[in-house]
Amino acid sequence: MSYSTLALCFLAVAATAGAALPLLARTRGPSMAALVISAAGLVLLTAVFDSAMIAAELFHYAPTRLLGLHVGLAPIEDFAYSLAAVLLLPSIWVVLLGRRSRRSGRER
């Protein structure tokens, strides 16, 4: 399995869950501005720190399994995990906060 196939599967699961969780919990999802700002920050951090770790030879990738596109030394496939985190984690946060506020409202 190539890194891009694995990354696409991971992104698909995160995007589906990230969209479905707020709907199932009947809460409003995270704002688009927050997602864009988070994605920009995580993509920048991924480019910098993945490049540093690859330059330090902490890990390497099989070149035959990569698409060949890089940002710095980081292969483009590495950015899928940052984007998946941006898609999934805020939705989990919103759902958990909604549950918590509903629960505290009932206790009063």
PDB file of N, CA, C and O in Angstrom, residues 9-61:
ATOM      1  N   CYS A   9      -7.232   7.248   2.827  1.00  0.00           N
ATOM      2  CA  CYS A   9      -8.153   6.497   3.693  1.00  0.00           C
ATOM      3  C   CYS A   9      -8.315   7.198   5.037  1.00  0.00           C
ATOM      4  O   CYS A   9      -9.427   7.367   5.539  1.00  0.00           O
ATOM      5  N   PHE A  10      -7.220   7.627   5.601  1.00  0.00           N
ATOM      6  CA  PHE A  10      -7.239   8.318   6.881  1.00  0.00           C
ATOM      7  C   PHE A  10      -8.029   9.619   6.773  1.00  0.00           C
ATOM      8  O   PHE A  10      -8.845   9.942   7.637  1.00  0.00           O
ATOM      9  N   LEU A  11      -7.809  10.379   5.695  1.00  0.00           N
ATOM     10  CA  LEU A  11      -8.538  11.632   5.477  1.00  0.00           C
ATOM     11  C   LEU A  11     -10.033  11.393   5.293  1.00  0.00           C
ATOM     12  O   LEU A  11     -10.856  12.158   5.800  1.00  0.00           O
ATOM     13  N   ALA A  12     -10.378  10.354   4.570  1.00  0.00           N
ATOM     14  CA  ALA A  12     -11.792  10.051   4.325  1.00  0.00           C
ATOM     15  C   ALA A  12     -12.521   9.722   5.625  1.00  0.00           C
ATOM     16  O   ALA A  12     -13.629  10.208   5.871  1.00  0.00           O
ATOM     17  N   VAL A  13     -11.898   8.924   6.468  1.00  0.00           N
ATOM     18  CA  VAL A  13     -12.507   8.577   7.748  1.00  0.00           C
ATOM     19  C   VAL A  13     -12.646   9.822   8.622  1.00  0.00           C
ATOM     20  O   VAL A  13     -13.700  10.070   9.219  1.00  0.00           O
ATOM     21  N   ALA A  14     -11.609  10.641   8.685  1.00  0.00           N
ATOM     22  CA  ALA A  14     -11.642  11.852   9.510  1.00  0.00           C
ATOM     23  C   ALA A  14     -12.677  12.848   8.998  1.00  0.00           C
ATOM     24  O   ALA A  14     -13.408  13.450   9.793  1.00  0.00           O
ATOM     25  N   ALA A  15     -12.768  13.025   7.690  1.00  0.00           N
ATOM     26  CA  ALA A  15     -13.738  13.965   7.125  1.00  0.00           C
ATOM     27  C   ALA A  15     -15.169  13.487   7.355  1.00  0.00           C
ATOM     28  O   ALA A  15     -16.049  14.277   7.717  1.00  0.00           O
ATOM     29  N   THR A  16     -15.395  12.209   7.178  1.00  0.00           N
ATOM     30  CA  THR A  16     -16.738  11.657   7.404  1.00  0.00           C
ATOM     31  C   THR A  16     -17.148  11.792   8.863  1.00  0.00           C
ATOM     32  O   THR A  16     -18.245  12.265   9.177  1.00  0.00           O
ATOM     33  N   ALA A  17     -16.272  11.393   9.755  1.00  0.00           N
ATOM     34  CA  ALA A  17     -16.576  11.492  11.184  1.00  0.00           C
ATOM     35  C   ALA A  17     -16.687  12.947  11.619  1.00  0.00           C
ATOM     36  O   ALA A  17     -17.569  13.297  12.411  1.00  0.00           O
ATOM     37  N   GLY A  18     -15.817  13.798  11.097  1.00  0.00           N
ATOM     38  CA  GLY A  18     -15.856  15.213  11.456  1.00  0.00           C
ATOM     39  C   GLY A  18     -17.137  15.890  11.021  1.00  0.00           C
ATOM     40  O   GLY A  18     -17.641  16.791  11.693  1.00  0.00           O
ATOM     41  N   ALA A  19     -17.704  15.468   9.907  1.00  0.00           N
ATOM     42  CA  ALA A  19     -18.974  16.032   9.442  1.00  0.00           C
ATOM     43  C   ALA A  19     -20.161  15.389  10.147  1.00  0.00           C
ATOM     44  O   ALA A  19     -21.156  16.059  10.441  1.00  0.00           O
ATOM     45  N   ALA A  20     -20.068  14.108  10.445  1.00  0.00           N
ATOM     46  CA  ALA A  20     -21.205  13.381  11.014  1.00  0.00           C
ATOM     47  C   ALA A  20     -21.389  13.615  12.511  1.00  0.00           C
ATOM     48  O   ALA A  20     -22.522  13.659  12.985  1.00  0.00           O
ATOM     49  N   LEU A  21     -20.303  13.769  13.251  1.00  0.00           N
ATOM     50  CA  LEU A  21     -20.412  13.907  14.711  1.00  0.00           C
ATOM     51  C   LEU A  21     -21.302  15.069  15.146  1.00  0.00           C
ATOM     52  O   LEU A  21     -22.197  14.872  15.961  1.00  0.00           O
ATOM     53  N   PRO A  22     -21.100  16.278  14.637  1.00  0.00           N
ATOM     54  CA  PRO A  22     -21.996  17.367  15.063  1.00  0.00           C
ATOM     55  C   PRO A  22     -23.451  17.129  14.641  1.00  0.00           C
ATOM     56  O   PRO A  22     -24.377  17.492  15.362  1.00  0.00           O
ATOM     57  N   LEU A  23     -23.655  16.514  13.492  1.00  0.00           N
ATOM     58  CA  LEU A  23     -25.022  16.224  13.059  1.00  0.00           C
ATOM     59  C   LEU A  23     -25.695  15.218  13.977  1.00  0.00           C
ATOM     60  O   LEU A  23     -26.854  15.388  14.357  1.00  0.00           O
ATOM     61  N   LEU A  24     -24.981  14.172  14.325  1.00  0.00           N
ATOM     62  CA  LEU A  24     -25.536  13.150  15.206  1.00  0.00           C
ATOM     63  C   LEU A  24     -25.786  13.687  16.615  1.00  0.00           C
ATOM     64  O   LEU A  24     -26.740  13.283  17.277  1.00  0.00           O
ATOM     65  N   ALA A  25     -24.938  14.585  17.067  1.00  0.00           N
ATOM     66  CA  ALA A  25     -25.088  15.147  18.402  1.00  0.00           C
ATOM     67  C   ALA A  25     -26.022  16.355  18.407  1.00  0.00           C
ATOM     68  O   ALA A  25     -26.284  16.924  19.457  1.00  0.00           O
ATOM     69  N   ARG A  26     -26.487  16.738  17.231  1.00  0.00           N
ATOM     70  CA  ARG A  26     -27.380  17.894  17.074  1.00  0.00           C
ATOM     71  C   ARG A  26     -26.776  19.164  17.660  1.00  0.00           C
ATOM     72  O   ARG A  26     -27.420  19.913  18.384  1.00  0.00           O
ATOM     73  N   THR A  27     -25.498  19.370  17.360  1.00  0.00           N
ATOM     74  CA  THR A  27     -24.817  20.597  17.760  1.00  0.00           C
ATOM     75  C   THR A  27     -24.250  21.267  16.521  1.00  0.00           C
ATOM     76  O   THR A  27     -24.153  20.649  15.462  1.00  0.00           O
ATOM     77  N   ARG A  28     -23.910  22.520  16.695  1.00  0.00           N
ATOM     78  CA  ARG A  28     -23.271  23.239  15.599  1.00  0.00           C
ATOM     79  C   ARG A  28     -21.809  22.843  15.540  1.00  0.00           C
ATOM     80  O   ARG A  28     -21.143  22.752  16.575  1.00  0.00           O
ATOM     81  N   GLY A  29     -21.291  22.610  14.360  1.00  0.00           N
ATOM     82  CA  GLY A  29     -19.895  22.224  14.211  1.00  0.00           C
ATOM     83  C   GLY A  29     -18.963  23.398  14.409  1.00  0.00           C
ATOM     84  O   GLY A  29     -19.401  24.525  14.629  1.00  0.00           O
ATOM     85  N   PRO A  30     -17.677  23.158  14.327  1.00  0.00           N
ATOM     86  CA  PRO A  30     -16.704  24.234  14.489  1.00  0.00           C
ATOM     87  C   PRO A  30     -16.808  25.237  13.342  1.00  0.00           C
ATOM     88  O   PRO A  30     -17.227  24.892  12.240  1.00  0.00           O
ATOM     89  N   SER A  31     -16.402  26.471  13.594  1.00  0.00           N
ATOM     90  CA  SER A  31     -16.493  27.499  12.555  1.00  0.00           C
ATOM     91  C   SER A  31     -15.450  27.256  11.466  1.00  0.00           C
ATOM     92  O   SER A  31     -14.369  26.725  11.727  1.00  0.00           O
ATOM     93  N   MET A  32     -15.777  27.687  10.261  1.00  0.00           N
ATOM     94  CA  MET A  32     -14.873  27.501   9.125  1.00  0.00           C
ATOM     95  C   MET A  32     -13.592  28.307   9.322  1.00  0.00           C
ATOM     96  O   MET A  32     -12.505  27.838   8.979  1.00  0.00           O
ATOM     97  N   ALA A  33     -13.695  29.496   9.885  1.00  0.00           N
ATOM     98  CA  ALA A  33     -12.504  30.320  10.117  1.00  0.00           C
ATOM     99  C   ALA A  33     -11.529  29.613  11.058  1.00  0.00           C
ATOM    100  O   ALA A  33     -10.318  29.612  10.817  1.00  0.00           O
ATOM    101  N   ALA A  34     -12.063  29.018  12.110  1.00  0.00           N
ATOM    102  CA  ALA A  34     -11.205  28.295  13.056  1.00  0.00           C
ATOM    103  C   ALA A  34     -10.521  27.116  12.375  1.00  0.00           C
ATOM    104  O   ALA A  34      -9.344  26.845  12.625  1.00  0.00           O
ATOM    105  N   LEU A  35     -11.242  26.420  11.504  1.00  0.00           N
ATOM    106  CA  LEU A  35     -10.655  25.281  10.800  1.00  0.00           C
ATOM    107  C   LEU A  35      -9.549  25.724   9.848  1.00  0.00           C
ATOM    108  O   LEU A  35      -8.492  25.088   9.769  1.00  0.00           O
ATOM    109  N   VAL A  36      -9.771  26.814   9.141  1.00  0.00           N
ATOM    110  CA  VAL A  36      -8.772  27.303   8.179  1.00  0.00           C
ATOM    111  C   VAL A  36      -7.515  27.780   8.900  1.00  0.00           C
ATOM    112  O   VAL A  36      -6.391  27.463   8.493  1.00  0.00           O
ATOM    113  N   ILE A  37      -7.695  28.525   9.993  1.00  0.00           N
ATOM    114  CA  ILE A  37      -6.542  29.007  10.756  1.00  0.00           C
ATOM    115  C   ILE A  37      -5.767  27.831  11.352  1.00  0.00           C
ATOM    116  O   ILE A  37      -4.533  27.786  11.314  1.00  0.00           O
ATOM    117  N   SER A  38      -6.487  26.852  11.886  1.00  0.00           N
ATOM    118  CA  SER A  38      -5.841  25.661  12.447  1.00  0.00           C
ATOM    119  C   SER A  38      -5.093  24.881  11.378  1.00  0.00           C
ATOM    120  O   SER A  38      -3.968  24.425  11.602  1.00  0.00           O
ATOM    121  N   ALA A  39      -5.715  24.720  10.223  1.00  0.00           N
ATOM    122  CA  ALA A  39      -5.077  23.981   9.129  1.00  0.00           C
ATOM    123  C   ALA A  39      -3.803  24.683   8.675  1.00  0.00           C
ATOM    124  O   ALA A  39      -2.769  24.029   8.466  1.00  0.00           O
ATOM    125  N   ALA A  40      -3.852  26.000   8.551  1.00  0.00           N
ATOM    126  CA  ALA A  40      -2.662  26.744   8.127  1.00  0.00           C
ATOM    127  C   ALA A  40      -1.526  26.564   9.126  1.00  0.00           C
ATOM    128  O   ALA A  40      -0.372  26.323   8.737  1.00  0.00           O
ATOM    129  N   GLY A  41      -1.852  26.673  10.402  1.00  0.00           N
ATOM    130  CA  GLY A  41      -0.825  26.500  11.427  1.00  0.00           C
ATOM    131  C   GLY A  41      -0.238  25.098  11.438  1.00  0.00           C
ATOM    132  O   GLY A  41       0.982  24.928  11.506  1.00  0.00           O
ATOM    133  N   LEU A  42      -1.085  24.093  11.346  1.00  0.00           N
ATOM    134  CA  LEU A  42      -0.596  22.709  11.381  1.00  0.00           C
ATOM    135  C   LEU A  42       0.191  22.340  10.128  1.00  0.00           C
ATOM    136  O   LEU A  42       1.169  21.594  10.205  1.00  0.00           O
ATOM    137  N   VAL A  43      -0.213  22.863   8.984  1.00  0.00           N
ATOM    138  CA  VAL A  43       0.540  22.599   7.747  1.00  0.00           C
ATOM    139  C   VAL A  43       1.928  23.235   7.845  1.00  0.00           C
ATOM    140  O   VAL A  43       2.935  22.615   7.477  1.00  0.00           O
ATOM    141  N   LEU A  44       2.003  24.450   8.357  1.00  0.00           N
ATOM    142  CA  LEU A  44       3.298  25.106   8.532  1.00  0.00           C
ATOM    143  C   LEU A  44       4.177  24.324   9.504  1.00  0.00           C
ATOM    144  O   LEU A  44       5.350  24.060   9.227  1.00  0.00           O
ATOM    145  N   LEU A  45       3.610  23.932  10.642  1.00  0.00           N
ATOM    146  CA  LEU A  45       4.381  23.165  11.620  1.00  0.00           C
ATOM    147  C   LEU A  45       4.817  21.806  11.069  1.00  0.00           C
ATOM    148  O   LEU A  45       5.936  21.349  11.327  1.00  0.00           O
ATOM    149  N   THR A  46       3.947  21.178  10.297  1.00  0.00           N
ATOM    150  CA  THR A  46       4.305  19.892   9.690  1.00  0.00           C
ATOM    151  C   THR A  46       5.472  20.061   8.723  1.00  0.00           C
ATOM    152  O   THR A  46       6.409  19.262   8.729  1.00  0.00           O
ATOM    153  N   ALA A  47       5.415  21.101   7.902  1.00  0.00           N
ATOM    154  CA  ALA A  47       6.501  21.341   6.942  1.00  0.00           C
ATOM    155  C   ALA A  47       7.825  21.570   7.661  1.00  0.00           C
ATOM    156  O   ALA A  47       8.858  20.980   7.289  1.00  0.00           O
ATOM    157  N   VAL A  48       7.813  22.381   8.695  1.00  0.00           N
ATOM    158  CA  VAL A  48       9.053  22.712   9.399  1.00  0.00           C
ATOM    159  C   VAL A  48       9.598  21.502  10.156  1.00  0.00           C
ATOM    160  O   VAL A  48      10.762  21.117   9.992  1.00  0.00           O
ATOM    161  N   PHE A  49       8.757  20.890  10.984  1.00  0.00           N
ATOM    162  CA  PHE A  49       9.279  19.837  11.854  1.00  0.00           C
ATOM    163  C   PHE A  49       9.495  18.511  11.137  1.00  0.00           C
ATOM    164  O   PHE A  49      10.420  17.776  11.469  1.00  0.00           O
ATOM    165  N   ASP A  50       8.674  18.185  10.153  1.00  0.00           N
ATOM    166  CA  ASP A  50       8.951  16.971   9.369  1.00  0.00           C
ATOM    167  C   ASP A  50      10.258  17.130   8.602  1.00  0.00           C
ATOM    168  O   ASP A  50      11.061  16.197   8.530  1.00  0.00           O
ATOM    169  N   SER A  51      10.466  18.314   8.028  1.00  0.00           N
ATOM    170  CA  SER A  51      11.724  18.557   7.316  1.00  0.00           C
ATOM    171  C   SER A  51      12.916  18.436   8.256  1.00  0.00           C
ATOM    172  O   SER A  51      13.942  17.846   7.898  1.00  0.00           O
ATOM    173  N   ALA A  52      12.784  18.979   9.464  1.00  0.00           N
ATOM    174  CA  ALA A  52      13.883  18.894  10.437  1.00  0.00           C
ATOM    175  C   ALA A  52      14.155  17.445  10.841  1.00  0.00           C
ATOM    176  O   ALA A  52      15.311  17.026  10.923  1.00  0.00           O
ATOM    177  N   MET A  53      13.092  16.677  11.077  1.00  0.00           N
ATOM    178  CA  MET A  53      13.281  15.282  11.481  1.00  0.00           C
ATOM    179  C   MET A  53      13.849  14.428  10.345  1.00  0.00           C
ATOM    180  O   MET A  53      14.677  13.543  10.585  1.00  0.00           O
ATOM    181  N   ILE A  54      13.426  14.710   9.117  1.00  0.00           N
ATOM    182  CA  ILE A  54      13.969  13.964   7.973  1.00  0.00           C
ATOM    183  C   ILE A  54      15.427  14.349   7.753  1.00  0.00           C
ATOM    184  O   ILE A  54      16.278  13.489   7.485  1.00  0.00           O
ATOM    185  N   ALA A  55      15.754  15.644   7.899  1.00  0.00           N
ATOM    186  CA  ALA A  55      17.142  16.092   7.753  1.00  0.00           C
ATOM    187  C   ALA A  55      18.037  15.467   8.819  1.00  0.00           C
ATOM    188  O   ALA A  55      19.202  15.164   8.562  1.00  0.00           O
ATOM    189  N   ALA A  56      17.496  15.262  10.012  1.00  0.00           N
ATOM    190  CA  ALA A  56      18.257  14.635  11.099  1.00  0.00           C
ATOM    191  C   ALA A  56      18.304  13.118  10.951  1.00  0.00           C
ATOM    192  O   ALA A  56      18.878  12.438  11.799  1.00  0.00           O
ATOM    193  N   GLU A  57      17.675  12.610   9.906  1.00  0.00           N
ATOM    194  CA  GLU A  57      17.635  11.184   9.593  1.00  0.00           C
ATOM    195  C   GLU A  57      16.994  10.356  10.710  1.00  0.00           C
ATOM    196  O   GLU A  57      17.401   9.226  10.978  1.00  0.00           O
ATOM    197  N   LEU A  58      15.964  10.932  11.342  1.00  0.00           N
ATOM    198  CA  LEU A  58      15.230  10.176  12.353  1.00  0.00           C
ATOM    199  C   LEU A  58      14.345   9.118  11.708  1.00  0.00           C
ATOM    200  O   LEU A  58      14.035   8.104  12.321  1.00  0.00           O
ATOM    201  N   PHE A  59      13.925   9.377  10.480  1.00  0.00           N
ATOM    202  CA  PHE A  59      13.149   8.412   9.713  1.00  0.00           C
ATOM    203  C   PHE A  59      13.294   8.730   8.241  1.00  0.00           C
ATOM    204  O   PHE A  59      13.807   9.781   7.868  1.00  0.00           O
ATOM    205  N   HIS A  60      12.882   7.793   7.416  1.00  0.00           N
ATOM    206  CA  HIS A  60      12.901   8.012   5.969  1.00  0.00           C
ATOM    207  C   HIS A  60      11.737   7.268   5.339  1.00  0.00           C
ATOM    208  O   HIS A  60      11.080   6.447   5.976  1.00  0.00           O
ATOM    209  N   TYR A  61      11.463   7.579   4.100  1.00  0.00           N
ATOM    210  CA  TYR A  61      10.358   6.972   3.362  1.00  0.00           C
ATOM    211  C   TYR A  61      10.910   6.203   2.167  1.00  0.00           C
ATOM    212  O   TYR A  61      11.913   6.602   1.580  1.00  0.00           O
TER     213      TYR A  61
END
